[in-house]
Structure formats: structure tokens, C-alpha cells
Steps between C-alpha positions, in 0.01 A plus 500: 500500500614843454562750712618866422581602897815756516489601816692217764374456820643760687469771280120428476565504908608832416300647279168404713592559840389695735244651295371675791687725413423584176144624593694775705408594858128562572404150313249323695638169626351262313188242600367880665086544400369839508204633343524785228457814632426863332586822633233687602394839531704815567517545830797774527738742287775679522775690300863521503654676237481262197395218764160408568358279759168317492349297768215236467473382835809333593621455165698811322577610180748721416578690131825640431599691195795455372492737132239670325416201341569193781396481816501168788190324670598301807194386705577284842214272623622539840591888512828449508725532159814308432751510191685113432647662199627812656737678248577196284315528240409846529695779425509841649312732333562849558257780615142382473241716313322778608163336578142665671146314602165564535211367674187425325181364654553148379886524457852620536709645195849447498672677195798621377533743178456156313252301676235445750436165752182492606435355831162380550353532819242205551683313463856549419581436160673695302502646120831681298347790213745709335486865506281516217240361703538148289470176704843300485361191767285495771435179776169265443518434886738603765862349545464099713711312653494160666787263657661418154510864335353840422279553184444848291180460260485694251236601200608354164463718249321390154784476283778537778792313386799358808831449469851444748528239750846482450643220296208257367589192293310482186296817546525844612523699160147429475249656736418300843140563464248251636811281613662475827847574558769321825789700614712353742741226438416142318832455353322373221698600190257355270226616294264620751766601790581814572838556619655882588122578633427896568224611697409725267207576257360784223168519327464674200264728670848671583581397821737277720492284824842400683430266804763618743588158644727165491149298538367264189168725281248347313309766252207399352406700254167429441163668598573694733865444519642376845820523590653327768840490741551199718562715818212672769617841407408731180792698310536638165631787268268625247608685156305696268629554156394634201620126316659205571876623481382755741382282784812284442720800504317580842535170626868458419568844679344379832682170482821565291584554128630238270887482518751585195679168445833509378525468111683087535163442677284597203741254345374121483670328815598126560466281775669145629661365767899436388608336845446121578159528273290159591366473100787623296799318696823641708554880361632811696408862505733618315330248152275790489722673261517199252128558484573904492717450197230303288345798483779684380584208262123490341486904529294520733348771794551410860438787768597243786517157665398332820722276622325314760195447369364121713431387808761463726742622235796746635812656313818563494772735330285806484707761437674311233127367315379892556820631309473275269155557428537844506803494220205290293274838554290290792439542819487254750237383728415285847193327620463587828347139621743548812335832552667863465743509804801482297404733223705780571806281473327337142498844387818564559616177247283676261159391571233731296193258501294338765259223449261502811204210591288531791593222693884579506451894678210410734124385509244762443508824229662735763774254475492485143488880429786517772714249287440715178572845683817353657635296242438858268684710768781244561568528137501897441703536890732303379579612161436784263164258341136541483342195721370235268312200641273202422225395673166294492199477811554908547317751656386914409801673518768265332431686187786741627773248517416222275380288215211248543510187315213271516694193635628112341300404234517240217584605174126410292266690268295539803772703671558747250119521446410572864846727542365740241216702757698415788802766469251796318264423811739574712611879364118558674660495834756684436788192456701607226747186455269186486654180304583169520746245377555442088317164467485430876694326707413133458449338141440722235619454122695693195161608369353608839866654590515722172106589519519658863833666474362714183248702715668479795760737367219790534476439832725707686701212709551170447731187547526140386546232760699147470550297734132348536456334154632213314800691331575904520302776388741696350366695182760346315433123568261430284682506148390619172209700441436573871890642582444718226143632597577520872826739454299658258208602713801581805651742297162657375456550863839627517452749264157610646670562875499902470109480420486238793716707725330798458163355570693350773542842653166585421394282732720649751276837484133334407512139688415349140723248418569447100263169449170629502166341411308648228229637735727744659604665135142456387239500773228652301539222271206210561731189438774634658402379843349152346640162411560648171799616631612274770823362297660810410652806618664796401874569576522877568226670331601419175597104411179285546633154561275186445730200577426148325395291767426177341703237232413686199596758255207703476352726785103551481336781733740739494323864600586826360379780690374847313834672274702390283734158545821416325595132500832525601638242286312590182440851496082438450269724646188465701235691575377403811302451654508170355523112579778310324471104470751288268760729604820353323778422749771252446708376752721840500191720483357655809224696380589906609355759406560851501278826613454732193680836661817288692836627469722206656811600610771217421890403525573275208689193473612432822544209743542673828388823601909570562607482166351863446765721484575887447406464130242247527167640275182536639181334309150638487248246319234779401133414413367834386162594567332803630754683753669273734811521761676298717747636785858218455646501871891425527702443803784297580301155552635403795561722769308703758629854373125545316381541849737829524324605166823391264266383207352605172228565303489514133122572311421401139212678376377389129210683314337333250156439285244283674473327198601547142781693300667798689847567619643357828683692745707337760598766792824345740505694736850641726586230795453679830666336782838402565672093639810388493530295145257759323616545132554822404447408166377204293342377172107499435340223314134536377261197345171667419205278389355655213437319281545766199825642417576877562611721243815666720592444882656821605696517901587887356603452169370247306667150624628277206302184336647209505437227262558152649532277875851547437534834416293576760723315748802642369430831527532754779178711457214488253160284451379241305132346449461132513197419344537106591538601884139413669303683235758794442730667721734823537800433616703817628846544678718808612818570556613590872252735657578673805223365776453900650404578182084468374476409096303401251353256236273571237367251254371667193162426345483109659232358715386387826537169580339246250547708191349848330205212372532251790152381425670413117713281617538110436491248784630172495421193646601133445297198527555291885676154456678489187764235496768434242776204540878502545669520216184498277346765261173593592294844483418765802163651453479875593172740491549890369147700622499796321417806704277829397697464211611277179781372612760442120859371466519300784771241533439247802856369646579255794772573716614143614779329742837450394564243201099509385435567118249731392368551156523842342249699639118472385318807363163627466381796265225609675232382832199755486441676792362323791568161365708204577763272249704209613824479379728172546873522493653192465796397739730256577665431876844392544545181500591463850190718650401382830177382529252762699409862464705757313416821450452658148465861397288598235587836271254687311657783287239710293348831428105643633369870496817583337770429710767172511447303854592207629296217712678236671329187717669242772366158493570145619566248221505134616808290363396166500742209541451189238242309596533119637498206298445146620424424824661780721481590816365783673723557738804500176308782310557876511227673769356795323363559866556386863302648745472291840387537817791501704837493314564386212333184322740203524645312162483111638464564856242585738439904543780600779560831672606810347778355295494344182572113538487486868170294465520098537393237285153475352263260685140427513341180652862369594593513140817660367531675232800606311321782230262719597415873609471541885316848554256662817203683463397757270731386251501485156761393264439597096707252210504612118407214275467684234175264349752184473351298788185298556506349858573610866566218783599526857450354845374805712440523852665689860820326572565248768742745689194703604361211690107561416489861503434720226160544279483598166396463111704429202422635147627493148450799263577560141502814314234638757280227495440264787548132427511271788460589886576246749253455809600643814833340636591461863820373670352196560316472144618193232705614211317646262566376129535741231435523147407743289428562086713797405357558150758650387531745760760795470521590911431292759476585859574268774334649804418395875238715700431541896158348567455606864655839556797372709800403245645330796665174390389548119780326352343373140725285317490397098635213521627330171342822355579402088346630176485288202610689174522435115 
């Protein structure tokens, strides 16, 4: 039977002890009954400055504002107040507002320049309006309290819409209406856990609860809403804002802002333990910078490593591992399972990273938020670093001094799937850094790897983890296509880290971290808050990200909010708002798209953030529409002289038509602000999407046109338009321009972005599963839809891999306006193509509404390996596909753990066999015969090793038809015979489904699995 346990003994000792705690003082001890009381009438008030007190027999209430726009409820049942959290969480906050009250025959008013609380008289409830005499929220019955906790009930608006609750597994980016929502600790780090809780909560009716406390919430926001504290005392913060950001912004200056992290921890980080490792054999600390150098070696980023990443694993040779990391451009860091104690000393070796769990600095989230604040301040007082820690199971607060990541997970479909609302959710309570491992911990594949690292690099942080799996998780251990897509998705995020970085200060100022869900950047838009959106988010406020969650290269459900939408790869444009299914998206395809109006600052072509030097240019990827800016902030990425105000600021302003011809003006302005490392000077590069060439680009005289790639390469200043560059692109560069210095761009008589007749323009698309065979000729069919206009001349192309064949390019004279004409290409793949996916680009050259444009297309081909003849076995053929349900599907053994091989041999009903697939639940394995076979026979059935567990049902597909499904099949069931009539059958699936929810013990073995094949 399998098990997927991590956690030993002790740790889960550890990690669940004295839980008491964790409820904070004032918890009722537990097995105590009381019946739920509600305050009652007003029975006394009095003032005190910005301080009122209000008695209801012997319980008292007492309102405290705090700004113009925030203000504190405490009530104590008893009278008599306390504070468990004291200052922890809480910061100070300055001189309060100036506030006033009034009585009124049925109430008190409570108000500040900005807004009102009403408290009721009979009996006490309360009611916030703003100054415009607009109701924000008012009770449906007075606060309650029992034993077990203190409720607040509140009246749910019509169309009110919830978010926050800290970090929720699977959800959060969606609104938490008519659902209820746990915050306290589970240390479930699964789909429907939620690690890093916050006691915090906003409505879109523009306001914000913060539950001032260590004790576990439950909000249920239905109707009314009731929100709950496991404690007998009432305490909360209140914001009103005018939106979302604003009510974070408040919440995050009550309990701290986001911190800046230093620029290696934007960087993707790795993890292992390199001394005395229990699953990869004797190693010391110091084998970290073999591992270092293989990503040097495949050209890879690296911002830093942990060392010491297992239970129970130490280290050794620091100083000598954190130089040598550092000469690598990394930075080392320590898991502090052994606590903090020694950090100053770890610091002083060269320490700059600090991996923190729950169970290691204490029980309880005072103890947690404790370990992040220390381990943060043992880093900065003992070097010249900003604090950087890790931590899961946190608390409000630990936003200041550290990244959340959602804990060890396995490396599935289902991870990434669930992972996509988790980390926007969390931006709603103010958590800026919220990620988890590439491809989990445990199992995992090259597929799953490759898929979850591409949008993972628009995530501010993140870090890959090893030591859990079968083999390492590297980037680079996968071979060929995967090495290549993973570094090239690294250094995309490479290149992006001054548009990062600057959102990263942003955050410093607003409390909104980068990852957003599309709700906060649209809230007047109806889908924004629904489903329809649940598995995307933007990335700053201009990439919309919609990662491919599931074995497949196309992406349906994609959601375009109103404007305008570049696909990032192909230079199309969308007008949203709009749903996109069939989205094409090969293996190295996320699909990204990009805001109409975003000017993306970028450094170019590098692999670590310290290979910029003094005449190093900077990028901006313009998408002109409208006028747009964006503010670039520089400092020296790693030290704490921002604080002091060494920094910069550098604004790029662009003017441009909302749509149509027109010229293009891009305005750089002078960078104000000085750090040490600040160029003086330095190089501007421009791309500018659009999509029509200009007649002159002038930076004050008229800058020269250059004719070619090449020339344009060569060259020291000038432009050149590539037409075949995602739908036509202007490519500028300058000499040396001094940074104090504000200049110019102007593109003459071009476009905004999709063309000067975007609605003219041709689309292309390419028919889903088109296979061709190594080594053999065969055809690629790809569709040209003419736009608003004929489209003439166009020539369809194919860019293909290395050593492919293409015949000269197709044309077409004409395809009328509106209308649609297939064109086939024929092509032949090398002869050694491996079998599986490769990715093809399609090329459409032609001419509409007068101009020449160009229309390009990434799709998935399938290169299908010869197909079997004879009798063959299953388990000798190329898998097109192998997906299982816990590590990989076994060749001639039984499934095993997360290794490949590591199963044992196939049995069922004391039979051995020595062919045969051994596989566990969901799994399905797809063959290519190719139409040359006629039979299918096996022996199926759970394998002996399970010893009667197990229940599930076996089934053989072919080319999407269903031809033969076995009965349900226990661990103690007879050996079920197969065989099937293929009928000449192209693909067959193999595939073994859960029957009773558990997949414990589901081990479903093929055994003698063999087709029979002309």
C-alpha cells in the first residue's frame, strides 16, 4: 500500500504539539459549554479623546481610532479588556485622528472627517457610513460570545463580493461568497489547506476587518456573514477605502508593509541537503557547488542555495560553501531546523537566507512571527543585507520579513492547477511573496517540472527543491527540450527583474504585492470575481498569465478582461473582453499576455542580475496605446542603503493613438535619485509593437534605418522594423545617454499596437493533433482567416527543429475578407526525431488594407514513432503518454515509489510475470499503432504486493472511443482476462481508474499486456 507521509514521528510531535498554544491566551479550555450570549443594551458612555467606552451591563466595548479611515472595536464579556497579541503584530501608529461624537435618541455617532460608527443604543450594535452619509456595514444583531469564541454578524450585501484569509489552497482569487473560510493552522498543504493564514478580510463594499489575535477564525460569508475568533474576547481593526488596494494599503500600514527583498531573492533559489543525505548517499556541504556550477555549465540563473535542506541534516565548511557560492553570483542559505540561536555566527560565514518551519522556532504564530522577525534581524545586524526568510504555517505580520510558500507538495497537474488562485489570493491580505516549490517536493516529472517553472517565473520568489524526489530537480536534469525551455523561461524572468523589482518596491509603499488576481485590476468587471477567472492572474498590472495546468497543448477558458491584449508570443491582439478556448500552447508556451498601454522595463540577455555593468542597456518592451507610464525603480539590489533614500526613479511616459495610424512618442524621463552602482550613463533599447512600420524614428535628428537582424545588431544607434517579429515590431537602440538627462522618441506616422487597420489583419490558426513520422514526408495543415480585409500574396512557412525539411513555401493569391483557406505545407522530420510533441511555428507573410504584415502561429505537432509489427509488447513500445498516480508507471515491474524501476516484479493471483505495465490509479498510458494492429491481450488485476487492498476499473480506448471496460477490480478480485479488437486503431489508451475515492493501494498491473500487429 502506499503511503505519501513526510513528516517522521517527531517532527509531526513537533508540528502538533501543544496546540494550546496556538489559540493564544483567552482560549477557552476545551470540553467548557456555555451558552451564546449577545450584548445587550447600552447601559453607559464615555469619551476619551479618540477613545470611547461603552458599557452593556458588565460587558464593555470600547472603539479606538486609529486614522481617518481605521479605527479598533474591542468588547470584553467580563468588563475587563486584555491584549494576547500586544505589539506583535501591530505596529505603532502615530497620532490618531482628530475625531468628535454625538448623541442621538436611538444612537451614538462616532466620526472622523472620513467616517461615522454608529452605536446603537437598544441594543448595542453597531453600523460604519462614510462621510457622505453612504452605509459601508452595519451589525444584523449585536456582537456574542460563548465558551469557544466571539462572533460579529454582519448584513451581506446583494452583490458583496469577499476576499483575504490569508493563504487559501485552491481558492482565494475568486470571491469567498456563500463559502466558509478556517484560519488557524491545519498544516494541510494540499488543495483545500490553508497555510500562512491572516486574520484578515475586505468586501468589495470597500472595507476591511483585521482580527487582532493569535486565536483560529472561521468567516462565513454567507447571509448574514458571521465571523468568528476562537477566544471569549472581541478585537478588530476596521478600514475603509475607496477600493481594494486601499483597504490593503490600510491594513498593511497597521500591521507592517511588505519588505524589499534583495534582487538574488527575486532570483529562482535551490534547495537540498549536501551532508550525509539519507536518499542521495554520503555527500558534504561543500557538493553544493558541483550543483552551483551546473547552472553555470547549462547557462543558467541561480540567486541562491540552501544547503541544509532535510531533516536532521546539518553542515559544515560554511564560510568556504558561502564564498564559493558567492564567486558563482549565489548566495548561500541555512535551514534553521536547530532553531536561530547560532545565526549571528551563520551570518558571519556568509549566511544571506533563512528557511524557517513552525515546529523548529516554537509552537504557536507568536512563535512563528518571532522566528521570521529574528531570523530577518539576525541577518541585517550582522551584515550590510536585507533579511530574507522562508516560511510556511505564518501569522499577520510576517509579510514584513518574509516569503510564504504553501508547503511540500507532489509535483501533478493537480498541483499546478490548485497553485494558480492560491498565490493571487493571497496579495488580498496583503502577503506579497506567496510560492511554492517548482514541481513539489515529492514525485513530479519533466513535463510537470517545465509546465510550473514557466509561470512561476512571474511570481516574484521562488525556489526548486531536491532532496524529496526520486532524482534532483535541477532545471537542467531533464535533457532536451525541457533544459532548453526551463533556462529559457529563467532568463525571461531574468530579463523582466527591473519590472519585478520595481513592483517589488511598490509594494513597499501600497502593501500590494506584484501577483494580483484579476478582480483587484478589474473589480467592476462581472467575471472578474467568478470561476471564470479562478486559473489566472495578472503579474503587475500588465502580463495576464494563464498557466497550462493539465497534459495538453491547448489551453481552453482563458479570460480577457475589457482593452486590448497582445499575445506575447505572437503579437495577436484581443479585444477583450473576451473568452479564449483552443488556445495553442506547446510544451514551451505559457500563454502571456500583455495590457495594451504597458511599457516593460527590461535588461537583456543576461543570466544573473550581476552581469549588468556600467554600460549594460536598458530595455523597454512598449505596447502603445492611449497615454501610458510606468515609474523603473533602481537601487543597488542588495543592501539596506534604500532605507537612507539612496535609490532611483526613472519614468517612461509614451503618447500614442488609442487605436489606428498616428505617431508614437516615447518620453524617458531624467533618473532622480542617487546609489552606489548608479550608471551615469547607458544605452536605451526600444521594441515597440506596432504592427505597421513608421516612416522616420527621430531621438533629435532623425535616427538611421537599418536594413537587416544583422545590421541592426551591428550597429551602434539606429532602428529597424521586423515585420516577422509577433505581427511587426520597431526595434530602436541609442548610443550612451546620460541617465540625468530626460529624451525622446518619436515614431513617425506608425500605429498603436495591432496595426493602423488592426481589425485587417490575418489570424492564423492550425488544426489540434497533426502528426507526421520520423524521417517521413508528410504535409502540416495551416488555416489563414482573412480579417476586414482581402488578405493577397500570402506565403505560409513553417519554422521547424533542427535537421527537418520543409518544402518551399506555399502561396495563396487571394482569401476574401472574413473567410477562411487551409493551406498544407508538406514536411519531413529528421530522421532521428524523438517520438512526442514538438513545437512548430507557422509564418504567414502577406499584404491587407494596403500594408505588408506578417502572422505567425505556435503549435504542437506529434512525431510518431513506427508503429509495431508482430506480436510486441506494450511495455517495449514508445509511451506517447504516462500519466500515473503516484510515480511513474513501471516497464515489467510492479508500480514502485517515486523512482523509475524501483517497483518489484509483476504478480497477480501468485503468478509471475515477466512483461507487463505495473501502474496506480488514475493512470493512463497512450501507444501509437499507427492502424497496423488488430488485437490487445493482457492479464489485468491489483498486484499481489498490495495484499487485497486497492479498488478500481480497467479500460481500453482507441482513437477516443471506448472499447472494453473491465468490471470493478479489488485486491482480492481473480485476474481479469483481456482481449480486445483493435480495428485498426491508430491510439490506444491503456488506463486504470479509482473506483472508491481512496487510491490507497491502487496498484493496477497489465500483465503480459501484448498487441498483435500485421
Amino acid at each position: 500500500m502506499q503511503t505519501s507521509t513526510r513528516i517522521r514521528a517527531a517532527a509531526v510531535a513537533a508540528l502538533f504539539g501543544l496546540l494550546a498554544v496556538l489559540a493564544g491566551p483567552g482560549a477557552t479550555e476545551a470540553g467548557a459549554a456555555e451558552p451564546d450570549t449577545t450584548v445587550g443594551d447600552l447601559t453607559g458612555f464615555s469619551a476619551d479623546g479618540p477613545v470611547y467606552h461603552l458599557k452593556a451591563g458588565t460587558a464593555e466595548a470600547r472603539v479606538s481610532f486609529v486614522s481617518a479611515e481605521t479605527f479598533r472595536i474591542e468588547l470584553a464579556p467580563d468588563g475587563t479588556f486584555s491584549d494576547p497579541a500586544g505589539d506583535d503584530i501591530v505596529l505603532p501608529q502615530g497620532t490618531p485622528p482628530h475625531t468628535r461624537w454625538k448623541e442621538r435618541s436611538d444612537r451614538y455617532e462616532l466620526s472622523t472627517a472620513d467616517v461615522t460608527l454608529r452605536a446603537y443604543k437598544s441594543p448595542l450594535r453597531f453600523a460604519l457610513y462614510r462621510a457622505d452619509g453612504s452605509q459601508v456595514w452595519s451589525e444584523a444583531k449585536g456582537l456574542s460570545w460563548n465558551g469557544e469564541k466571539t462572533t460579529q454578524t454582519l448584513a451581506r450585501g446583494a452583490d458583496e463580493q469577499f476576499y483575504g484569509a490569508g493563504m487559501q489552497n485552491g481558492r482565494g482569487n475568486t470571491s469567498h461568497r456563500d463559502k466558509t473560510v478556517e484560519v488557524g493552522v491545519d498544516y494541510n498543504w494540499d488543495d483545500g489547506g490553508h497555510p500562512n493564514s491572516v486574520p484578515f478580510y475586505l468586501s468589495s463594499a470597500g472595507y476591511g476587518v483585521f482580527r487582532n489575535t493569535y486565536a483560529p477564525n472561521t468567516y462565513a460569508f454567507t447571509d448574514p456573514v458571521t465571523t468568528s475568533a476562537e477566544e471569549k474576547r472581541f478585537d478588530a481593526y476596521y478600514f475603509a477605502g475607496d477600493s481594494a488596494k486601499d483597504v490593503i494599503g490600510q491594513y498593511t500600514k497597521l500591521t507592517g508593509k511588505p519588505f524589499l527583498p534583495p534582487m538574488y531573492g527575486m532570483e529562482i533559489g535551490d534547495a537540498d541537503c549536501y551532508l550525509h543525505n539519507a536518499n542521495r548517499g554520503e555527500r558534504h556541504t561543500l557538493d553544493a557547488l558541483e550543483v552551483a556550477d551546473g547552472y553555470l555549465e547549462h547557462d543558467m540563473p541561480n540567486g541562491w542555495m540552501l544547503v541544509n535542506d532535510g531533516y536532521g541534516c546539518g553542515h559544515e565548511d560554511l564560510a568556504e560553501t558561502a564564498k564559493g557560492l558567492q564567486d558563482r553570483d549565489m548566495q548561500l542559505g541555512l535551514w534553521t531546523q536547530d532553531g536561530i540561536d547560532k545565526i549571528a555566527d551563520q551570518v558571519k560565514a556568509g549566511q544571506r537566507v533563512a528557511k524557517l518551519d513552525v515546529a523548529w522556532i516554537g509552537a504557536g504564530y507568536k512563535f512563528a512571527l518571532d522566528g521570521c522577525k529574528d531570523a530577518y534581524k539576525g541577518i541585517e545586524d550582522n551584515s550590510d543585507a536585507r533579511g530574507f526568510t522562508y516560511a510556511p504555517e505564518s501569522w499577520s505580520g510576517a509579510q514584513r520579513c518574509g516569503v510564504q510558500w504553501s508547503g511540500d507538495q507532489y509535483g501533478t497537474w493537480d498541483y499546478i492547477r490548485w497553485q494558480i488562485p492560491t498565490y493571487a489570493g493571497a496579495t488580498m491580505s496583503g502577503l506579497a511573496y506567496t510560492t511554492g516549490d517548482v514541481d513539489g517536493i515529492f514525485g513530479g516529472s519533466a513535463k510537470t517540472y517545465t509546465r510550473d517553472l514557466q509561470w512561476k517565473m512571474f511570481l516574484g520568489t521562488t525556489m526548486t527543491m531536491d532532496g524529496w524526489a526520486a532524482s534532483d530537480k535541477q532545471p537542467y536534469r531533464y535533457g532536451e527540450p525541457y533544459t532548453t525551455i526551463n533556462r529559457d523561461y529563467l532568463k525571461l524572468k531574468e530579463s523582466l527583474l527591473p519590472y519585478q523589482y520595481s513592483y517589488a518596491h511598490e509594494a513597499t509603499k501600497s502593501g500590494v504585492g506584484m501577483v494580483r488576481p484579476l478582480v483587484l485590476e478589474y473589480p467592476d468587471d462581472p467575471k472578474a470575481a467568478t470561476d471564470a477567472a479562478k486559473y489566472e492572474f495578472m503579474s503587475g498590472e500588465d502580463f495576464l498569465v494563464a498557466p497550462v495546468y493539465q497534459d495538453s497543448t491547448e489551453r481552453d477558458g482563458i479570460y480577457l478582461p475589457k482593452g486590448t491584449w497582445t499575445d506575447y508570443w505572437s503579437g495577436r491582439t484581443y479585444q477583450g473582453p473576451v473568452t479564449l478556448d483552443d488556445y495553442s500552447a506547446p510544451l514551451d508556451t505559457l500563454p502571456l499576455f500583455v495590457k495594451g498601454g504597458a511599457s516593460v522595463p527590461m535588461w537583456p540577455g543576461i543570466r544573473s542580475y550581476k552581469d549588468r555593468t556600467a554600460g549594460s542597456p536598458l530595455a523597454w518592451d512598449i505596447y502603445p496605446q492611449g497615454r501610458s507610464s510606468f515609474t523603473l525603480y533602481e537601487d543597488d539590489g542588495v543592501t539596506r542603503q534604500h532605507r537612507d533614500g539612496k535609490y532611483a526613479t526613472q519614468r517612461a511616459d509614451v503618447d500614442a493613438p488609442v487605436r489606428g495610424a498616428g505617431d508614437v512618442t516615447v518620453r524617458i524621463g531624467a533618473s532622480e535619485g542617487k546609489f552606489t552602482g548608479k550608471q551615469s550613463e547607458r544605452p536605451y533599447e526600444f521594441t515597440v509593437h506596432t504592427g505597421s512600420a513608421p516612416s522616420a524614428v527621430e531621438l533629435g535628428g532623425k535616427l538611421p534605418r537599418l536594413a537587416s537582424a544583422a545590421a541592426f545588431k551591428a550597429a551602434k544607434q539606429g532602428w529597424w522594423y521586423d515585420r516577422d517579429d509577433r505581427g511587426g515590431v520597431v526595434k530602436i537602440k541609442t548610443a550612451p545617454l546620460s541617465t540625468g538627462k530626460k529624451f525622446s522618441v518619436k515614431l513617425k506616422d506608425t500605429s498603436a499596437v495591432g496595426g493602423r487597420h488592426a481589425a485587417a489583419g490575418a489570424v492564423v490558426s492550425v488544426p489540434s493533433g497533426q502528426e507526421v513520422g520520423a524521417g517521413a514526408a508528410g504535409t502540416v495543415a495551416v488555416d489563414v482567416t482573412a480579417g476586414r480585409a482581402d488578405v493577397t500574396g500570402a506565403e505560409v512557412g513553417l519554422d521547424v527543429p533542427e535537421g527537418w525539411q520543409v518544402a518551399r513555401t506555399a502561396k495563396v493569391d487571394r482569401i476574401p475578407a472574413g473567410t477562411t483557406r487551409r493551406v498544407e505545407v508538406s514536411v519531413t522530420p529528421a530522421k532521428d526525431a524523438a517520438a512526442g510533441e514538438v513545437r512548430i511555428t507557422a509564418l504567414v507573410r502577406y499584404r491587407s488594407a494596403g500594408e505588408s504584415r506578417t502572422a505567425t502561429q505556435r503549435f504542437a505537432a506529434g512525431v510518431m514513432p513506427p508503429p509495431p509489427t508482430g506480436e510486441a509488447w506494450a511495455s517495449d513500445l514508445v509511451w506517447l503518454k504516462s500519466t500515473n498516480g503516484y510515480g511513474p508507471a513501471e516497464r515489467d515491474r510492479s508500480n514502485g515509489e517515486s523512482g523509475a524501476s524501483d517497483g518489484h516484479p509483476l504478480t497477480l493471483a501468485g503468478k509471475t510475470y515477466e512483461k507487463g505495465i505495473g501502474t496506480h490509479a488514475d493512470s493512463d498510458i497512450e501507444v501509437y499503432l499507427g492502424g497496423r494492429c488488430t488485437a490487445f491481450t493482457a492479464d489485468a488485476g491489483i498486484d499481489d504486493e498490495i495484499n487485497g487492498y486497492g479498488e478500481v476499473a480497467f479500460s481500453v480506448e482507441a482513437d477516443g472511443k471506448v472499447l472494453w471496460t473491465s468490471p470493478k477490480v479489488t485486491g482480492a478480485s481473480a485476474t481479469v482476462p483481456v482481449d480486445v479488437k483493435l480495428d485498426a486503431a491508430r491510439h490506444v489508451h491503456l488506463k486504470v481508474t479509482d473506483t472508491n475515492g481512496s487510491r490507497t493501494g491502487d496498484h493496477g498491473d497489465w500483465a503480459a499486456a501484448r498487441f498483435s500487429c500485421s
